Short mmCIF file of C-alpha atoms in Angstrom, two decimals:
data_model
loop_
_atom_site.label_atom_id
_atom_site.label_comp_id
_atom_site.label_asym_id
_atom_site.label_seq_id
_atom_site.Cartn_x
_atom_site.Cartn_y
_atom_site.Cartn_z
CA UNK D 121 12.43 -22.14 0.99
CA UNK D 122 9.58 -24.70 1.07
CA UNK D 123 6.05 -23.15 1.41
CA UNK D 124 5.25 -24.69 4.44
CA UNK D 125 8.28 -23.40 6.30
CA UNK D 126 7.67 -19.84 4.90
CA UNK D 127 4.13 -20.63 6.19
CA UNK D 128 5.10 -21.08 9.67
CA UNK D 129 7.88 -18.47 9.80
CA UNK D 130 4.90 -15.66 9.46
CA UNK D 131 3.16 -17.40 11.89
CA UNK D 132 5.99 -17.10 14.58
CA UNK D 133 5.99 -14.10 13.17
CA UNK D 134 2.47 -13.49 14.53
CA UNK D 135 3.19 -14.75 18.05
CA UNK D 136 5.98 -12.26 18.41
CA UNK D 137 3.87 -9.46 17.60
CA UNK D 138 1.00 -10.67 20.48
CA UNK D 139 4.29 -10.86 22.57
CA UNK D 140 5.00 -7.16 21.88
CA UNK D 141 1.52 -6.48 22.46
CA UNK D 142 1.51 -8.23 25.86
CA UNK D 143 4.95 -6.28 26.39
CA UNK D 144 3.94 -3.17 25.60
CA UNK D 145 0.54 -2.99 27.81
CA UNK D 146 3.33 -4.37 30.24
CA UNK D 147 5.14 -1.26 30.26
CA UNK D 148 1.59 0.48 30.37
CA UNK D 149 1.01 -1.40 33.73
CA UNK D 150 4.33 0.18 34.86
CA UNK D 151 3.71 3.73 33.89
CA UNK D 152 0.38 3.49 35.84
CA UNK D 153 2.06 4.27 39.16
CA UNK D 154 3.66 7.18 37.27
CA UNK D 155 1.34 8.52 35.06
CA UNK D 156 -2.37 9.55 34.93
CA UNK D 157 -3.12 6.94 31.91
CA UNK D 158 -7.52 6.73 31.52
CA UNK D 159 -7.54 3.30 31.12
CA UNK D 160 -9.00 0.41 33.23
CA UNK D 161 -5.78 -1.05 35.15
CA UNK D 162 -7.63 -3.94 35.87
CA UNK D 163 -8.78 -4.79 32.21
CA UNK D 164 -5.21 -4.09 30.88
CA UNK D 165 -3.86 -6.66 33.12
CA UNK D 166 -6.60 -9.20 32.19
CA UNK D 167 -5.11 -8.27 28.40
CA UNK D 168 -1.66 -8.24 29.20
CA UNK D 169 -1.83 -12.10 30.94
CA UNK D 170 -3.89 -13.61 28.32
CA UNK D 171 -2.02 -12.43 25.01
CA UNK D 172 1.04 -13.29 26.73
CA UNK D 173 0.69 -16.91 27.52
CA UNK D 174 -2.02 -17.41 24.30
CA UNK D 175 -0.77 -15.26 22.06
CA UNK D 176 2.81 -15.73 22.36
CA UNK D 177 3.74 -18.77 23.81
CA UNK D 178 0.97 -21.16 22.79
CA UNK D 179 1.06 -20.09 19.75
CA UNK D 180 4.90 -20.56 19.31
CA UNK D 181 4.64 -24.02 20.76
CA UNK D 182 2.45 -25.07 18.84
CA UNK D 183 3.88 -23.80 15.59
CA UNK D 184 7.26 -25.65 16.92
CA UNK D 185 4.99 -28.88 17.32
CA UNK D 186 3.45 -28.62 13.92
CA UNK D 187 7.28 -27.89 12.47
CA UNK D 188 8.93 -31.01 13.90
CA UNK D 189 6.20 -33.76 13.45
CA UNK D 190 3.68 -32.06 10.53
CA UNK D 191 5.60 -30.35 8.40
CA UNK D 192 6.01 -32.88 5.77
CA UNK D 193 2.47 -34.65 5.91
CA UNK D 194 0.57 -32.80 3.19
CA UNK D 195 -1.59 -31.73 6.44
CA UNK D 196 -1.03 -27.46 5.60
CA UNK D 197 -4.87 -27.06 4.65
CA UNK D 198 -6.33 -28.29 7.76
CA UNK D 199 -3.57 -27.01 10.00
CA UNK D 200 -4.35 -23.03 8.69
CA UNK D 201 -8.31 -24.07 9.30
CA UNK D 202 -6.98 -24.45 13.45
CA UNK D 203 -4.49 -21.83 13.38
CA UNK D 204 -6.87 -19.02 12.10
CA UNK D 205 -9.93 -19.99 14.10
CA UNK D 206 -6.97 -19.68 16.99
CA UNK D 207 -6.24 -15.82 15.85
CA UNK D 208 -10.02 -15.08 15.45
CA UNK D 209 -10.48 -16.27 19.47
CA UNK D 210 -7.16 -14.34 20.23
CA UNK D 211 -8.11 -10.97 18.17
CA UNK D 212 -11.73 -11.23 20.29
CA UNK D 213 -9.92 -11.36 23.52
CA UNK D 214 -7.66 -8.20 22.37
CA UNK D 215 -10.59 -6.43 21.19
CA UNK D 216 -12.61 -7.00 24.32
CA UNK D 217 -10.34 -7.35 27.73
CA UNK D 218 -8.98 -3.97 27.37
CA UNK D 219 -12.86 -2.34 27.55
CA UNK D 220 -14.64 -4.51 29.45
CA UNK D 221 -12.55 -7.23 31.11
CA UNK D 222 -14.05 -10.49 32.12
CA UNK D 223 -17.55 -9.80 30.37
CA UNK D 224 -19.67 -11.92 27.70
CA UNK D 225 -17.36 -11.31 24.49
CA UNK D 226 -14.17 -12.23 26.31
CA UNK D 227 -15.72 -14.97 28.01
CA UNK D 228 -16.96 -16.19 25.09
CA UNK D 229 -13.70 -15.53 22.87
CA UNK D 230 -11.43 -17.10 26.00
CA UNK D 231 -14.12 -20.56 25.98
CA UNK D 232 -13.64 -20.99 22.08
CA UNK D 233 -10.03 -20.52 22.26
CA UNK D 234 -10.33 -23.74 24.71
CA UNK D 235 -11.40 -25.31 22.53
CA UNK D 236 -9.19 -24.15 19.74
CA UNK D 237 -6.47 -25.87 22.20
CA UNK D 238 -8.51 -29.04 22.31
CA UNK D 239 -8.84 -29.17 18.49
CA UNK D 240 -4.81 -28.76 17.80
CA UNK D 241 -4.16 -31.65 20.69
CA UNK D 242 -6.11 -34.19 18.84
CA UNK D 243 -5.10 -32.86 14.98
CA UNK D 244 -1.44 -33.44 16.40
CA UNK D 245 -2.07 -37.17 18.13
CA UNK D 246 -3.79 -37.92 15.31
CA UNK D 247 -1.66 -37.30 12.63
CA UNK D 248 1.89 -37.94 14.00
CA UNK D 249 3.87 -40.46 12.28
CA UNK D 250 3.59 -43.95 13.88
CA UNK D 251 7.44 -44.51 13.58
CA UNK D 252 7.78 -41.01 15.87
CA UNK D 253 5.78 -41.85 18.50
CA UNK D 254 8.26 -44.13 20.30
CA UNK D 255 11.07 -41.38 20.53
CA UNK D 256 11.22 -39.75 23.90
CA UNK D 257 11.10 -36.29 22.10
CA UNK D 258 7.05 -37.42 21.15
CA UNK D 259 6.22 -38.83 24.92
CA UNK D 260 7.70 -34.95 26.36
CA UNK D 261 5.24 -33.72 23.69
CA UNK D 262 2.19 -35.55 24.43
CA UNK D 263 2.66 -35.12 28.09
CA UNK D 264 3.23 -31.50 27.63
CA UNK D 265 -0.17 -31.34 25.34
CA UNK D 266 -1.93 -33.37 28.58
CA UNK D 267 -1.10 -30.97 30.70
CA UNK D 268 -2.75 -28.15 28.43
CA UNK D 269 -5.62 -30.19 28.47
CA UNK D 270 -5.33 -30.24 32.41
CA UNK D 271 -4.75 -26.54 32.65
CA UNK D 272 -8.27 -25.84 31.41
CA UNK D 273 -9.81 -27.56 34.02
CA UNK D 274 -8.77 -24.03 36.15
CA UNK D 275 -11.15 -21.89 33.41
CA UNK D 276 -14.52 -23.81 33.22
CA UNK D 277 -14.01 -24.58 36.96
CA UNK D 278 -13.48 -20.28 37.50
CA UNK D 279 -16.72 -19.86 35.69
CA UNK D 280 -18.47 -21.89 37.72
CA UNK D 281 -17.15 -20.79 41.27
CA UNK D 282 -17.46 -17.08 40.11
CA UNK D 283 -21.61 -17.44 39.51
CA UNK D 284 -21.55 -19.51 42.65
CA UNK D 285 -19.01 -18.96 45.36
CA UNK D 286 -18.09 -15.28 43.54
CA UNK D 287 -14.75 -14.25 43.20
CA UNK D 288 -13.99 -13.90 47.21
CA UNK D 289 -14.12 -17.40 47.34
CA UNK D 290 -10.54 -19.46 48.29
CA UNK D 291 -12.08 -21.88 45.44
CA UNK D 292 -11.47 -18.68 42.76
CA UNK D 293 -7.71 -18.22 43.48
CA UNK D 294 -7.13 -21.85 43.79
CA UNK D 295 -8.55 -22.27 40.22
CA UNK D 296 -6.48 -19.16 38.72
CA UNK D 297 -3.34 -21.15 40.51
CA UNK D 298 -4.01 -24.68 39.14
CA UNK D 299 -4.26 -23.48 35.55
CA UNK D 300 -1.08 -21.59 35.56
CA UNK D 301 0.73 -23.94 37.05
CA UNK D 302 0.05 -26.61 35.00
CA UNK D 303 0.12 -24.23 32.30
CA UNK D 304 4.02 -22.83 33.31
CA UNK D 305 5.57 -25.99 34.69
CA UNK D 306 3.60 -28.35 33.08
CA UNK D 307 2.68 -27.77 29.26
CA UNK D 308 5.62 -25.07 28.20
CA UNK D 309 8.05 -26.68 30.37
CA UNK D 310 7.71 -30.13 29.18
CA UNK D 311 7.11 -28.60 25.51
CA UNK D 312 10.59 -26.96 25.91
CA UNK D 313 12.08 -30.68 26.84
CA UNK D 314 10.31 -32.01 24.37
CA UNK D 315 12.15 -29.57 21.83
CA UNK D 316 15.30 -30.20 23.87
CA UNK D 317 14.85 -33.99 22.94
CA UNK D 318 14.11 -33.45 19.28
CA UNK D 319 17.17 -31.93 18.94
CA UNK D 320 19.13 -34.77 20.64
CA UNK D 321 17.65 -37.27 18.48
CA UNK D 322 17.64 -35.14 15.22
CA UNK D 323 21.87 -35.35 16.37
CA UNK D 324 21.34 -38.81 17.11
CA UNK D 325 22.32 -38.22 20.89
CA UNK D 326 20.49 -40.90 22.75
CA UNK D 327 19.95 -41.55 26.67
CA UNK D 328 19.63 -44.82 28.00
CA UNK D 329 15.54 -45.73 28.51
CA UNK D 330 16.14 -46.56 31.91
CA UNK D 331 17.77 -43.31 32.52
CA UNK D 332 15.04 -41.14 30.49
CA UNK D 333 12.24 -43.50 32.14
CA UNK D 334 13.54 -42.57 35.39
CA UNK D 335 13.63 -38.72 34.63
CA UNK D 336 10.21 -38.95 33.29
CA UNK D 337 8.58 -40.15 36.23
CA UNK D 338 10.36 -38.25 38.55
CA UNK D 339 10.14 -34.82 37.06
CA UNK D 340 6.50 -35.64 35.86
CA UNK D 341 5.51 -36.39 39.84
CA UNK D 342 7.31 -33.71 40.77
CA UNK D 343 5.22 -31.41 38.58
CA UNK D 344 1.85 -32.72 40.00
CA UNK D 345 3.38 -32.06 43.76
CA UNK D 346 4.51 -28.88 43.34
CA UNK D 347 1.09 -27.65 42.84
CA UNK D 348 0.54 -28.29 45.74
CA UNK D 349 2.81 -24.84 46.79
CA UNK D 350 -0.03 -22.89 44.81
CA UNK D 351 -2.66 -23.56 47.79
CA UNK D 352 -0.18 -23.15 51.02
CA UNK D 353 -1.41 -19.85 51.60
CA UNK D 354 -4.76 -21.52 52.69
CA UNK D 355 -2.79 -22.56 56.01
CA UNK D 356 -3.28 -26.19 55.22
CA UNK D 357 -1.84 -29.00 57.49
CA UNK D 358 2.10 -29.31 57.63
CA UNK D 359 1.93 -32.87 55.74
CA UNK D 360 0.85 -30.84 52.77
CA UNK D 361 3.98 -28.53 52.94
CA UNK D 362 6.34 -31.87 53.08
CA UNK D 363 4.57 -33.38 49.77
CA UNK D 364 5.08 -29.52 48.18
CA UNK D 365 8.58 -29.80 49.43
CA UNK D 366 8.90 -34.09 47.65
CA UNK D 367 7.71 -32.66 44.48
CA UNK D 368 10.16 -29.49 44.62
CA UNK D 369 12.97 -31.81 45.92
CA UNK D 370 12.19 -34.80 43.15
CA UNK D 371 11.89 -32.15 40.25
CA UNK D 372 15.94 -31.29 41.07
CA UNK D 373 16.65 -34.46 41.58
CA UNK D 374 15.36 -35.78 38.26
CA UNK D 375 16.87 -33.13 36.49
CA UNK D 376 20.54 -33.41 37.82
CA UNK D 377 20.28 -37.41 37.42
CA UNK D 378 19.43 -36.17 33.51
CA UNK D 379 22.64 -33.61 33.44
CA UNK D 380 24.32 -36.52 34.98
CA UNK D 381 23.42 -38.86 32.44
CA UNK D 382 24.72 -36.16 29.61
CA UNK D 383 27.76 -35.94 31.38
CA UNK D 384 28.44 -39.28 30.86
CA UNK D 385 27.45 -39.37 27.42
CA UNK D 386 30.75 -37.14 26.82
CA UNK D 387 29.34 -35.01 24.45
CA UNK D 388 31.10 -31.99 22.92
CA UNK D 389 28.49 -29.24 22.02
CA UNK D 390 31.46 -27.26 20.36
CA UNK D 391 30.34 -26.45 16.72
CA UNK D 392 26.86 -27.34 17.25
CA UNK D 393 25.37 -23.93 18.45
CA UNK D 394 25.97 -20.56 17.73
CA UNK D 395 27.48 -18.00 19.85
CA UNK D 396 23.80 -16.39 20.57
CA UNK D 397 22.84 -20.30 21.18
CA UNK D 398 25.37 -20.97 23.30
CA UNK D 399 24.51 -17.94 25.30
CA UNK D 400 21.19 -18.72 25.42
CA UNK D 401 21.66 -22.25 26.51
CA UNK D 402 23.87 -21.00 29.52
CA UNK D 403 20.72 -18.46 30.95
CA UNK D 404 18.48 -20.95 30.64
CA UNK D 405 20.27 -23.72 32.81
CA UNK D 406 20.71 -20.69 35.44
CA UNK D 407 17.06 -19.16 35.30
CA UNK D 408 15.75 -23.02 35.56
CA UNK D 409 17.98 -23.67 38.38
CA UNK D 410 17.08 -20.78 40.30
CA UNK D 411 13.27 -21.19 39.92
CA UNK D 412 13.46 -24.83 40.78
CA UNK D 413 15.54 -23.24 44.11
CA UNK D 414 12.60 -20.98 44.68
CA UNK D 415 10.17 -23.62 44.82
CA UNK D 416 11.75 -25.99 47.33
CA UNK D 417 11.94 -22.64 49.56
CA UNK D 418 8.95 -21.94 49.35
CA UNK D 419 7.73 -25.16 50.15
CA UNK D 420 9.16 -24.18 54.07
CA UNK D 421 5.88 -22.49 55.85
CA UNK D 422 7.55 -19.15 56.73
CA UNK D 423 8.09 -18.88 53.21
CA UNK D 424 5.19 -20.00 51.85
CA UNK D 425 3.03 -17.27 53.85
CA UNK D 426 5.43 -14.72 52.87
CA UNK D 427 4.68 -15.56 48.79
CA UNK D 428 1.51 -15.00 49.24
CA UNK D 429 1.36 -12.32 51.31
CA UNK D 430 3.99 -10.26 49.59
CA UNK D 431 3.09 -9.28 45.74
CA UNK D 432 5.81 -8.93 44.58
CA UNK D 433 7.67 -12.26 45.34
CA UNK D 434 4.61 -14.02 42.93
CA UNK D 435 5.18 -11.21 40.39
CA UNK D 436 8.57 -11.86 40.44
CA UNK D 437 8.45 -15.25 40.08
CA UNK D 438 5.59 -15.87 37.67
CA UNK D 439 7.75 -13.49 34.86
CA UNK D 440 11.08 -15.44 36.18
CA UNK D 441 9.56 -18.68 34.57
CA UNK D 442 7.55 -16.96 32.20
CA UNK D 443 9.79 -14.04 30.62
CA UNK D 444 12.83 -15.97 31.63
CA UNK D 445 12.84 -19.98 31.22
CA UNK D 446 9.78 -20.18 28.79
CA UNK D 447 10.58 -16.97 26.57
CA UNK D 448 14.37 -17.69 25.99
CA UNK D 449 13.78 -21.72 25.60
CA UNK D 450 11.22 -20.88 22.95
CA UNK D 451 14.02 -18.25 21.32
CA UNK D 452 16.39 -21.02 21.68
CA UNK D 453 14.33 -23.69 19.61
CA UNK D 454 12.56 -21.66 17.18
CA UNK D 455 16.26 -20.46 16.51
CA UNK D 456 17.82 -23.75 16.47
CA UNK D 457 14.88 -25.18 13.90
CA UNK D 458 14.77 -22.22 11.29
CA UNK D 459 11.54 -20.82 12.35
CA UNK D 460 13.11 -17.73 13.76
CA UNK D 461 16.79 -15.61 13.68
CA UNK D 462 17.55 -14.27 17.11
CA UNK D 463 20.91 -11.68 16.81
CA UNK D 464 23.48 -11.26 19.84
CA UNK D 465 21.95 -7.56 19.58
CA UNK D 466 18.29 -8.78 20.48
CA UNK D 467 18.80 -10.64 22.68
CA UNK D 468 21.22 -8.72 25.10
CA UNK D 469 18.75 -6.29 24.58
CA UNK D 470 16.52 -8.55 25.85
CA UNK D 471 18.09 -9.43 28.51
CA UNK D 472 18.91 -5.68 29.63
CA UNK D 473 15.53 -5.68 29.79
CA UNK D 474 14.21 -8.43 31.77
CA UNK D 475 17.32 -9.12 34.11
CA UNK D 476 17.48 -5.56 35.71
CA UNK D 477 13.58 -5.36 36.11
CA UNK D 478 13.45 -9.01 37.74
CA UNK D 479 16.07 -7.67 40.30
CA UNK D 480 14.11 -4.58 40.97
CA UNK D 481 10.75 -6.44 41.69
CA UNK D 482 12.43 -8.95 44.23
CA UNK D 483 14.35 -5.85 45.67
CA UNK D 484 10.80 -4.40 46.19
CA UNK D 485 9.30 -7.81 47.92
CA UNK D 486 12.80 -7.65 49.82
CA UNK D 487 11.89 -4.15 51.09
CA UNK D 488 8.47 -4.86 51.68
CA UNK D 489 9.38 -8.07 53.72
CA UNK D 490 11.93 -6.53 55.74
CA UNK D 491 10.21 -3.62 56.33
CA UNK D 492 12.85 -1.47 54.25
CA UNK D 493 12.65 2.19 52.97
CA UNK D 494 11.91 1.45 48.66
CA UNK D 495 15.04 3.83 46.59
CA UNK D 496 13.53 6.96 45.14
CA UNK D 497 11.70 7.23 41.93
CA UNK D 498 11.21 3.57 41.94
CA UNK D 499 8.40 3.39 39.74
CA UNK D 500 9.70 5.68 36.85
CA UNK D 501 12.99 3.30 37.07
CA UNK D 502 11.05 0.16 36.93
CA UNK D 503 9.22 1.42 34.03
CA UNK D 504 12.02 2.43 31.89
CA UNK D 505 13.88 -0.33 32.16
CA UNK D 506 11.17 -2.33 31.30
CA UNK D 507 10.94 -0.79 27.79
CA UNK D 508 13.94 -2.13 26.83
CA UNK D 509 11.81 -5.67 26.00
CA UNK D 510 9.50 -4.56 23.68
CA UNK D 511 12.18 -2.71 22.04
CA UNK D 512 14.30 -5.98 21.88
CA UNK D 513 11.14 -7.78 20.59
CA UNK D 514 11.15 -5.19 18.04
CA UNK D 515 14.38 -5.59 17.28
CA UNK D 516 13.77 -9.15 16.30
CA UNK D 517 10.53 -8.97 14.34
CA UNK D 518 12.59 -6.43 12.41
CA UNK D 519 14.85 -8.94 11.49
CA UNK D 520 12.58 -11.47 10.44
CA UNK D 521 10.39 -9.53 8.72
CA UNK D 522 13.21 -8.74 6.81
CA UNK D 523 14.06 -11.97 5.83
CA UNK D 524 10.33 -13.84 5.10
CA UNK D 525 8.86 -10.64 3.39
CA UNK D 526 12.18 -8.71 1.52
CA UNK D 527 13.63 -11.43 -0.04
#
């Protein structure tokens, strides 16, 4: 095995283990409602949110970046140099958010992993290939990394409304919402295309331009619409619910006129993946359907008040996109390129884990929404169920472990 891939297997191996972290507090925040546990809720949650996206899925897109473009350009030294200032910010925010939540240390460890972020984005422009940078896989890529860039807008502009406005402003929440959704839809999402399009090209499957052009723009607007559904719980005017609703409607549209364009290309898939792939493939077309089908309703006014109003809904959805289309695209391509092995037994596990405790959370909203009596011993079901993910998530690190470190 080269160096450099053994290199970056451990460090996928490191982003799993913040994911089992972030899973584990998780389950914490779950046993909370039935258990007396003496920690701060509120701090654990802060913890929970920012190993999760940070610590797991920026750092396993990134190491997928670095793997497809920068593997082979002699650039190992200087990549470590931004990787482990990137654990150093991450280990700060672990060590501090769980005793003193937002507070000097994890303000200061969450600022300098910004810009950690901003250091990778221009080591990666920088240093990809010339001959690369025309293939539609790069242009998902480097969109993907502008909307990272983007995203942190939400932080610095947080720090300022909270020693300003303070954190009952409408300005606070609005920030929080514009940096995860350009965070969710906007950098993973298009870094999970991005993948998607490697892989086409690496099989030398090629769309039209016209037809990927058109895609482009019209999933790319859509993105920068849709963010508009974060602030509809301000009551703005109706016009502002009909451009939510274009960007919802465009990003479906743009993605069936890609399926469409695959389905012309006649292309047999048999062979190609493995059994787990080909599983994995199959939830993520349904979990990205169905959250592209929960934006466009909420888009509708009744609907929009009732997302915000009702927890549980957001809940639901944020860890829908996040533990659903994010997590198992990111299984899918660090699979696919060598980085990791997922089994059929992980990742059932997995699933028993998040698919049963996504239904009970929208079951909740339902209840709560309809004014519904909630089934007994809700709480103490939720949280057992939920442990089934870090146990999957151990599952897989076992594996892997196994085969960087045992060999």
């Amino acid at each position: 095995m080269k160096p450099t891939i053994l290199k970056l297997k451990q460090h996928i191996l490191i982003a799993l283990g913040y994911f089992f972290i972030a899973a584990f507090l998780g389950v914490v925040l779950r046993f909370f409602r039935v258990l007396d546990i003496p920690v701060n809720y509120k701090f654990i949650v802060h913890t929970h949110s920012h190993i999760a996206l940070l610590g797991w899925v920026y750092l396993a897109l990134t190491t997928l970046l670095y793997r497809l473009y920068l593997s082979n350009q002699n650039l190992d030294k200087r990549y470590s140099r931004i990787f482990w200032f990137t654990q150093m910010t991450l280990a700060g925010m672990l060590c501090s958010f769980p005793f003193q939540g937002y507070a000097l240390l994890s303000i200061t460890f969450s600022t300098l992993f910004l810009f950690a972020s901003y250091w990778f984005a221009c080591f990666f422009v920088t240093n990809t290939p010339k001959k690369i940078k025309n293939t539609y896989s790069y242009t998902c890529f480097l969109i993907a990394l502008g909307y990272l860039l983007l995203s942190s807008i939400g932080p610095w502009v947080l720090g300022i409304v909270m020693n300003t406005l303070g954190p009952t402003s409408v300005w606070y929440r609005i920030a929080i919402y514009f940096y995860l959704h350009f965070q969710y839809n906007g950098w993973m999402i298009m870094g999970l295309l991005g993948a998607f399009f490697f892989l086409l090209e690496s099989s030398e499957i090629v769309l039209g331009k016209k037809q990927f052009e058109r895609f482009i723009w019209g999933f790319n607007i859509g993105i920068v619409f849709t963010f508009l559904l974060s602030v509809l719980w301000v009551n703005p005017p109706v016009y502002v619910n009909y451009l939510a609703g274009f960007g919802a409607v465009l990003q479906m549209a743009a993605f069936g006129y890609l399926f469409r364009g695959f389905l012309k290309l006649k292309i047999t898939y048999r062979g190609l993946f493995s059994n787990v792939q080909l599983s994995m493939i199959t939830f993520l077309v349904g979990l990205l359907i169905f959250k592209m089908s929960l934006q466009l309703l909420s888009a509708v006014p009744y609907f929009a008040t009732l997302a915000a109003t009702v927890l549980d809904f957001t809940i639901a959805y944020l860890h829908w996109t996040f533990l659903g289309v994010v997590t198992i695209g990111l299984f899918l391509f660090a699979d696919i390129f060598g980085l990791i092995r997922i089994s059929e037994r992980s990742f059932y596990v997995y699933i028993i884990g998040f698919l049963p405790t996504e239904f009970l959370i929208f079951y909740k909203g339902f209840g709560v929404w309809q004014n519904k009596p909630i089934i007994d011993n809700y709480d103490i079901i939720l949280a057992i169920v939920s442990i089934f993910i870090p146990i999957a998530l151990l599952l897989i690190l076992k594996d892997n472990i196994k085969g960087v470190y045992m060999k």
